[in-house]
Coordinates of N, CA and C in Angstrom, one line a residue:
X92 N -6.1 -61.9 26.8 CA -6.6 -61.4 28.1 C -5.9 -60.0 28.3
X93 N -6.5 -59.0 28.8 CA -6.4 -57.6 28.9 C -6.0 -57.9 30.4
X94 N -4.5 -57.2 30.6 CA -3.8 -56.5 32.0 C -4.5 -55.3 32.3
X95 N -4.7 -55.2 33.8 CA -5.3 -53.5 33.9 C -4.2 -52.9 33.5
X96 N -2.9 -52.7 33.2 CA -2.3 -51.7 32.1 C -2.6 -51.3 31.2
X97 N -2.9 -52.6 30.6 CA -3.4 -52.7 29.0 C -4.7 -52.0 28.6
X98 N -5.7 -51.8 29.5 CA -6.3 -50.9 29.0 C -6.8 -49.6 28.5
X99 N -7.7 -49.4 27.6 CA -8.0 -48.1 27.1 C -7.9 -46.9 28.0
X100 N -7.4 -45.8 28.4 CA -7.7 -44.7 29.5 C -8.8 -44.5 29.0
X101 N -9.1 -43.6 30.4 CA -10.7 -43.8 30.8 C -10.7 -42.0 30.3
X102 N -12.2 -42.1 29.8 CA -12.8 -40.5 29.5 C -11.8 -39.9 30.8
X103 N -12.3 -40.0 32.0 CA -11.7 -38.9 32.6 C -10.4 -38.5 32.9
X104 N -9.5 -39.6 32.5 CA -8.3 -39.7 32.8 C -7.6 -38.6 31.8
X105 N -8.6 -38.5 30.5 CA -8.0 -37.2 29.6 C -8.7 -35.9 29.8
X106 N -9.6 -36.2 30.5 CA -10.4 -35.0 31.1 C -9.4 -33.7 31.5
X107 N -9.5 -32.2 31.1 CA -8.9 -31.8 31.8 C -9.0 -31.0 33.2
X108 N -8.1 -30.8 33.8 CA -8.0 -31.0 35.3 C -8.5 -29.5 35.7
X109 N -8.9 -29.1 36.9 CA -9.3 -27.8 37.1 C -8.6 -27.8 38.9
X110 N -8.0 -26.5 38.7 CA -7.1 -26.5 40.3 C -8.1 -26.3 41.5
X111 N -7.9 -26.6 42.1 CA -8.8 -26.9 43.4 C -9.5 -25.2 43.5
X112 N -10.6 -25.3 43.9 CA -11.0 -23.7 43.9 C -11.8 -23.0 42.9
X113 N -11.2 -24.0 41.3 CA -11.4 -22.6 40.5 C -13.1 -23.3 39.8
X114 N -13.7 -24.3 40.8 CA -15.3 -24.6 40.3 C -14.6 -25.8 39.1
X115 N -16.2 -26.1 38.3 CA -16.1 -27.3 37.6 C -15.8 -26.6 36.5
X116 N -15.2 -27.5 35.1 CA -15.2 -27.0 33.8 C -16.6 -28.1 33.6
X117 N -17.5 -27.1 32.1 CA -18.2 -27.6 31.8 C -18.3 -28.3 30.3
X118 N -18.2 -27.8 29.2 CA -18.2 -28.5 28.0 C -16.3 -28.8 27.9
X119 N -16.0 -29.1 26.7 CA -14.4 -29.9 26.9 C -14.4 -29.3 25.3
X120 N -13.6 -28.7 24.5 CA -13.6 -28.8 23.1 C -13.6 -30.2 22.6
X121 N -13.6 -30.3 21.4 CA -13.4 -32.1 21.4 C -11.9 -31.9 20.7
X122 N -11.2 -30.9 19.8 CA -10.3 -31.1 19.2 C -8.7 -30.7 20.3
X123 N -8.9 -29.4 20.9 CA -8.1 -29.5 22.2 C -8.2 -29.5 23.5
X124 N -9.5 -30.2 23.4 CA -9.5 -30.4 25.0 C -9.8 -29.9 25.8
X125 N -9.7 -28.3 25.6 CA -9.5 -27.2 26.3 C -10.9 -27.2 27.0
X126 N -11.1 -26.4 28.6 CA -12.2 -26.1 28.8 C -13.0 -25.1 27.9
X127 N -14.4 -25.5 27.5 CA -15.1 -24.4 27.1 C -16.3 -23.6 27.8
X128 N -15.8 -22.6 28.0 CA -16.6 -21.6 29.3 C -17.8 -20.2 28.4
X129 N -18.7 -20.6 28.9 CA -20.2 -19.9 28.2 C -19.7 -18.4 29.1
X130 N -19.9 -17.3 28.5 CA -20.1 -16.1 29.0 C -21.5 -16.0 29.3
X131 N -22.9 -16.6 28.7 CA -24.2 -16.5 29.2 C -24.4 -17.6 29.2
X132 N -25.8 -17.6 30.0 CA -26.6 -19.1 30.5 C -27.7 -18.5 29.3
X133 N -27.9 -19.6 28.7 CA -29.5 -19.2 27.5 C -30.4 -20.8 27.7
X134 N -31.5 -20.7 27.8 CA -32.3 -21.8 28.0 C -32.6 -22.0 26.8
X135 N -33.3 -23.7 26.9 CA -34.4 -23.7 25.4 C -35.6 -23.7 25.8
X136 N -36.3 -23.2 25.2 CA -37.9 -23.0 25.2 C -38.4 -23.5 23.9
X137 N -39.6 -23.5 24.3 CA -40.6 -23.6 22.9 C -41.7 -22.9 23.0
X138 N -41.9 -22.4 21.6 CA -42.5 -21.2 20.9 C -43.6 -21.8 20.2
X139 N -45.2 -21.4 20.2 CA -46.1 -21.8 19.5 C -46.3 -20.7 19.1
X140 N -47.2 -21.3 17.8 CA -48.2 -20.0 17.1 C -48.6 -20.9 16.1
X141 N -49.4 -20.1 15.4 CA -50.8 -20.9 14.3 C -51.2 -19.3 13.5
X142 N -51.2 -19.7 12.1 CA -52.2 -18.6 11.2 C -53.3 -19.5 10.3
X143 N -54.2 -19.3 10.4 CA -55.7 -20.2 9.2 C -55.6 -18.9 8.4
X144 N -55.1 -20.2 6.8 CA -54.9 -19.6 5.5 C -57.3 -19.1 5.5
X145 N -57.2 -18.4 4.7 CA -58.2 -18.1 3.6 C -58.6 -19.4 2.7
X146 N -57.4 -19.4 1.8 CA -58.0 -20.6 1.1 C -56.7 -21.5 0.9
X147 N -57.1 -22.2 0.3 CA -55.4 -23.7 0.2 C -54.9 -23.2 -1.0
X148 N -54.5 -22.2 -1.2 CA -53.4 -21.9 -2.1 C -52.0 -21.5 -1.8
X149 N -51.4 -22.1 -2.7 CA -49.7 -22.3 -2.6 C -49.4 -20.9 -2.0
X150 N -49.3 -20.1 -3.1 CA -48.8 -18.7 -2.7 C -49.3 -18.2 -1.2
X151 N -50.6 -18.2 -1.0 CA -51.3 -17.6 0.1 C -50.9 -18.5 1.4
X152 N -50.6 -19.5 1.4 CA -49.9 -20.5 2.3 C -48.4 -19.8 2.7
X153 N -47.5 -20.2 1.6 CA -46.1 -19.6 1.7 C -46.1 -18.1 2.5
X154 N -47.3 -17.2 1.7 CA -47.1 -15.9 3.0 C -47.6 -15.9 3.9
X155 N -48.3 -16.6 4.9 CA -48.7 -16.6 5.7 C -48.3 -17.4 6.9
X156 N -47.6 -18.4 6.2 CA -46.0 -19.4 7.1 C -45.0 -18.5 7.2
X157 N -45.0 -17.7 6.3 CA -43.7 -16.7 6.4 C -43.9 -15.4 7.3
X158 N -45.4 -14.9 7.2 CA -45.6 -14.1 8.1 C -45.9 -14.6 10.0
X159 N -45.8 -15.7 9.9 CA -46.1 -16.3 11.1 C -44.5 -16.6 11.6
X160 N -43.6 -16.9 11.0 CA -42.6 -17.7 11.2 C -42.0 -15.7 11.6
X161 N -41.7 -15.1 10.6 CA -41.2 -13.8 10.9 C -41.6 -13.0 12.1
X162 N -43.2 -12.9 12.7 CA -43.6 -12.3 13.7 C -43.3 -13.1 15.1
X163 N -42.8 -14.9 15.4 CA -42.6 -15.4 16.0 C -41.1 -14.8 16.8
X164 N -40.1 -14.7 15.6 CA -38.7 -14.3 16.0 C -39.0 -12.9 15.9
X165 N -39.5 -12.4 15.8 CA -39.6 -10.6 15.8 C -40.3 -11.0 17.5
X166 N -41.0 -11.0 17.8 CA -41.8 -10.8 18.5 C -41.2 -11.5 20.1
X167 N -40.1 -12.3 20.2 CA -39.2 -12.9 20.6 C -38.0 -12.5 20.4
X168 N -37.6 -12.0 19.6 CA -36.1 -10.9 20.0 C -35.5 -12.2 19.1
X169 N -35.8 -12.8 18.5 CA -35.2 -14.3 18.2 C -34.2 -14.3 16.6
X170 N -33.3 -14.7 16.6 CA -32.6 -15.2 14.9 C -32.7 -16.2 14.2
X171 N -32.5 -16.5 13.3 CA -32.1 -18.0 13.1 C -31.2 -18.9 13.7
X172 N -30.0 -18.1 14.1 CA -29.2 -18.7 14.7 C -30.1 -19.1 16.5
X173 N -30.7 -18.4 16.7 CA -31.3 -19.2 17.9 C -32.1 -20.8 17.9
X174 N -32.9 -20.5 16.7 CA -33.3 -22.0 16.4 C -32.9 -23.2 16.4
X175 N -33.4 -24.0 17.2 CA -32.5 -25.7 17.2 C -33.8 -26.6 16.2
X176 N -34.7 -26.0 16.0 CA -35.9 -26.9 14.8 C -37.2 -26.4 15.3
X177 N -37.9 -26.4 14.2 CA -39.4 -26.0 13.8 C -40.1 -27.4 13.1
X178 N -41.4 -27.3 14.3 CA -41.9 -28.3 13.7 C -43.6 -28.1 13.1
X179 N -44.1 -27.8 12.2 CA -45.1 -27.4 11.4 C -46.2 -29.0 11.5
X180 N -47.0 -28.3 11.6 CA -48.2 -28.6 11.5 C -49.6 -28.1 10.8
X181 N -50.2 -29.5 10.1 CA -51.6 -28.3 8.9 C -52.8 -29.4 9.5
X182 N -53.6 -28.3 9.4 CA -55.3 -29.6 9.1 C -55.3 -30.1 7.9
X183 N -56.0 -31.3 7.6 CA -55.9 -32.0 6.6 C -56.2 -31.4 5.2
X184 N -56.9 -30.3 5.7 CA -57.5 -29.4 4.5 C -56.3 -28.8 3.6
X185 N -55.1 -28.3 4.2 CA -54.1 -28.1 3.6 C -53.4 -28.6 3.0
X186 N -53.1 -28.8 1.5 CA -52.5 -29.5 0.7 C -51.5 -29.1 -0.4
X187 N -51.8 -27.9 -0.4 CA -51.1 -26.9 -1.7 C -49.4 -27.1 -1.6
X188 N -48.9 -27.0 -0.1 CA -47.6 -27.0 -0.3 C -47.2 -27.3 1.5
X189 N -46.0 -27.8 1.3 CA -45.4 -28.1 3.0 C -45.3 -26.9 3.5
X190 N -45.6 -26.9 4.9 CA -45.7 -25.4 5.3 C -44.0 -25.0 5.4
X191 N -43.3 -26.3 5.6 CA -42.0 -25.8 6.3 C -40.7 -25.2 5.1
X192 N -41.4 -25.4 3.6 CA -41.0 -25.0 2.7 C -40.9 -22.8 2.6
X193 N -41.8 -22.5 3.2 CA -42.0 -21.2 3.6 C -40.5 -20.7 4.4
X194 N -40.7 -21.9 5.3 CA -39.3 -21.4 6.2 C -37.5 -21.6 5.5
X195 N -37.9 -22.5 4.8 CA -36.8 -22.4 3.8 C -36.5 -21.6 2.8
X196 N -37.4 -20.9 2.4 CA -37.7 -19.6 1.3 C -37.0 -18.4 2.1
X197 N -37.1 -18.3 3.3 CA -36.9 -17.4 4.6 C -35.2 -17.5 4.8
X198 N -34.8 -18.7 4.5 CA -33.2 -18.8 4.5 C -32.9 -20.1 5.8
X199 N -33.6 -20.7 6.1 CA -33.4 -21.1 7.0 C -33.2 -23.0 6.7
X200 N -31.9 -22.8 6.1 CA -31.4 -23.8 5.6 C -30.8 -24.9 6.3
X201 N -30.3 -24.3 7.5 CA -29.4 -25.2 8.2 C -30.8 -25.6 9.7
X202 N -32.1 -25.5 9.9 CA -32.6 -25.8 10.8 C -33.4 -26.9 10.5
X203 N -33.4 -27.5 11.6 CA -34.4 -28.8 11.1 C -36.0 -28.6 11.2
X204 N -36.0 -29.0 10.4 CA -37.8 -28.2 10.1 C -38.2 -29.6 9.4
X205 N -39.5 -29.6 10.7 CA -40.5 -31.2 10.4 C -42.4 -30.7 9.7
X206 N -42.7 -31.4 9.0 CA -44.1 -31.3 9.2 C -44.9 -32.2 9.2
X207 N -45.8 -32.4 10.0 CA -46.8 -33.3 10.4 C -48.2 -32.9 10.2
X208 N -49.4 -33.7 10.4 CA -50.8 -33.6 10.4 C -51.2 -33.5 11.2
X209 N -52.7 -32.4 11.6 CA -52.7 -32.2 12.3 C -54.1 -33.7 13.2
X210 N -54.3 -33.5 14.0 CA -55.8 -34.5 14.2 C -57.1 -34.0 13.4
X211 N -57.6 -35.2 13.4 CA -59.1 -34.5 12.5 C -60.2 -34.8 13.6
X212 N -59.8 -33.6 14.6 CA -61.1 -33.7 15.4 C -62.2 -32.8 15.0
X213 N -63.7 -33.4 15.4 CA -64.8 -32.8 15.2 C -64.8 -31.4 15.6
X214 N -65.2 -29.6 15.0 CA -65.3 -28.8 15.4 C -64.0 -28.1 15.3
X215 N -62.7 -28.8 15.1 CA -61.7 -27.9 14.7 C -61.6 -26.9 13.3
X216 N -61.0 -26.3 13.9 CA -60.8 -25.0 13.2 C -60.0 -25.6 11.8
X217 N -60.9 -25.2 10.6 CA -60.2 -25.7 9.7 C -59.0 -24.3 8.8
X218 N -58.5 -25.0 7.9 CA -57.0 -24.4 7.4 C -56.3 -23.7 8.2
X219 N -55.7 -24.3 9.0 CA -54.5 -24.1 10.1 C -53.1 -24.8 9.9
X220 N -52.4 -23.7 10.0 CA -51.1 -23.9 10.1 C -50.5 -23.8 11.9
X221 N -49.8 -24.7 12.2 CA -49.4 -24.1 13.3 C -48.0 -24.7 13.6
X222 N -47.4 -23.8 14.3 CA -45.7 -24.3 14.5 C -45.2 -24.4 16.0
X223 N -44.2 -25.1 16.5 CA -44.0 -25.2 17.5 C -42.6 -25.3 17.3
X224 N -41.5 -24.3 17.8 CA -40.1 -23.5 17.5 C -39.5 -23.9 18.9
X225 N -38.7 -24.7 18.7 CA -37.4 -25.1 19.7 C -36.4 -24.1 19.4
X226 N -36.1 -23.0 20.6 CA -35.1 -22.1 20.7 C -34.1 -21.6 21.6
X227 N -33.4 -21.5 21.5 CA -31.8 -21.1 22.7 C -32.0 -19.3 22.9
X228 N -32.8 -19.1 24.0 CA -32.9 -17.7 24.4 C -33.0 -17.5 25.8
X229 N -32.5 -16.5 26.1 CA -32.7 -16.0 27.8 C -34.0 -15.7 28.4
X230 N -34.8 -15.6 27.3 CA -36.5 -15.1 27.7 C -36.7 -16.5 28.9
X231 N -37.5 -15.9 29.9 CA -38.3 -16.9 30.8 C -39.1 -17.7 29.7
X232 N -39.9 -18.4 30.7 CA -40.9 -19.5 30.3 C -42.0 -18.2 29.7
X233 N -42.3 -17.1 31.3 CA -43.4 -16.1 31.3 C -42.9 -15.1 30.4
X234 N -41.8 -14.8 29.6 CA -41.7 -14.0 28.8 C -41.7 -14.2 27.2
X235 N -41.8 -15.6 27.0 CA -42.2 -16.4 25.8 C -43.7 -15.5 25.0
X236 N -43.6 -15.1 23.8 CA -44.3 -14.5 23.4 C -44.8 -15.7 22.2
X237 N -46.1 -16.2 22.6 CA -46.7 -16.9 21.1 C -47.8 -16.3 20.2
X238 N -47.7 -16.5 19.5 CA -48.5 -16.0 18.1 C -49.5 -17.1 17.3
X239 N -50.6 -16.1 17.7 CA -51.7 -16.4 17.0 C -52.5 -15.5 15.8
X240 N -51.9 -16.0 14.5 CA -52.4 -14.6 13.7 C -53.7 -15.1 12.8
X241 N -54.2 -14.2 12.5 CA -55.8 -14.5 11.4 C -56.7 -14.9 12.0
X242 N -57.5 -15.9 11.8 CA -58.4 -16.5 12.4 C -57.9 -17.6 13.8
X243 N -56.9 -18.0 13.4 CA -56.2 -18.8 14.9 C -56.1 -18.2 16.3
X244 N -56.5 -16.3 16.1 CA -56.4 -16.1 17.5 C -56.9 -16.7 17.9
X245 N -58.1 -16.8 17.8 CA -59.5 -17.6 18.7 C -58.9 -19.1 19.1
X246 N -58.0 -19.4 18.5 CA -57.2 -21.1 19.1 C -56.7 -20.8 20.5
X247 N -56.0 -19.5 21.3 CA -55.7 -19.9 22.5 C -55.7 -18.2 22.9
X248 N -57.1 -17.8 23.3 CA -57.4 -16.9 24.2 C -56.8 -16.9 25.4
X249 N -56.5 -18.0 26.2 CA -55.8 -17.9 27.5 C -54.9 -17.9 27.8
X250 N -53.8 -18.1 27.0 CA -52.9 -17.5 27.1 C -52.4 -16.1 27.6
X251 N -51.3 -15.4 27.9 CA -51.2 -14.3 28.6 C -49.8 -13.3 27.9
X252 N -49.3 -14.1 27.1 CA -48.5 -13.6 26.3 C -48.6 -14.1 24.8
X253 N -49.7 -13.5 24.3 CA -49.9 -14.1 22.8 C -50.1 -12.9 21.8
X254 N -49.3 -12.7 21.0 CA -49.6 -11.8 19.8 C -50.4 -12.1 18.9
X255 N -51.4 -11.9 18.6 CA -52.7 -12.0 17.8 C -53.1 -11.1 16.9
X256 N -53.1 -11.5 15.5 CA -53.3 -10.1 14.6 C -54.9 -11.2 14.5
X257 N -56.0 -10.5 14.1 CA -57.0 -10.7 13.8 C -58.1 -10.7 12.3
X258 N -58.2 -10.9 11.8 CA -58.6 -10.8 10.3 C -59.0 -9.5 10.3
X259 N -59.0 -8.4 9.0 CA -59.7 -7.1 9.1 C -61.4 -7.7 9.4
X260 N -62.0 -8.8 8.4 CA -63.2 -8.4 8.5 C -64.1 -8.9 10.2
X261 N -62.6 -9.7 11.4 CA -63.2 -10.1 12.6 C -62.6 -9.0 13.1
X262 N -62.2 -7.6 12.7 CA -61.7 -6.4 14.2 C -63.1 -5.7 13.9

């Protein structure tokens, strides 16, 4: 039977202490303890966009995940280092290659990168790729810039901040 002496100290009890006045500490290092204090506040958002390949070929796939994936962080002020994971999505028609393999080619080794299928609803837009990018940036919600390149513009006209390159032979 355990004395309340005998027991483990409590998280807070090693917590360290902040003098009356000087506000809360917020993260703790884990190795010394020490307060760790952010010079900026950066939110996470999430970033969509979508490009429809031409045709299901490997190559033509890879550049067009790669140009989608590059105009996303261009177009967002964004790095790798901002990314916390990308998660890719194809219509079923896609099969040549994982889209998220593109983003790997890109250098983006240390992000977690998912891919999934997309629904096979009636009337959808076939050979589509589309991604949805969890990232650590100061941009608002309203200054989030998504991308719709190729034929996918036409996927979200109503949007208000969407980069849209358009196929030459639909300008």
């Amino acid at each position: 039977m355990r004395t309340p002496d005998s027991r483990a100290p409590s998280r807070t009890a090693a917590s360290p202490r902040v003098a009356p006045g000087e506000g809360t500490v917020g993260r703790v290092d884990r190795l010394t303890r020490n307060p760790v204090r952010k010079e900026t506040t950066v939110a996470v958002r999430a970033v969509r966009g979508a490009t429809q390949l031409e045709v299901d070929e490997r190559e033509h796939l890879l550049e067009r995940v790669a140009e989608l994936v590059r105009t996303v962080l261009h177009s967002n002020d964004l790095t790798n280092d901002d990314l916390i994971s990308v998660i890719f999505t194809a219509t079923s028609d896609v099969q040549s290659e994982f889209p998220a393999y593109a983003a790997r080619l890109m250098g983006m080794t240390d992000v977690p990168l998912l891919c999934a299928r997309e629904l096979e609803i009636g009337g959808g837009m076939p050979l589509v790729v589309r991604l949805l990018a969890h990232v650590e940036t100061d941009l608002t919600r309203d200054e989030v810039t998504h991308v719709y390149l190729h034929g996918a513009a036409a996927l979200r006209r109503d949007l208000a901040h969407v980069h849209a390159v358009p196929d030459e032979t639909q300008a």
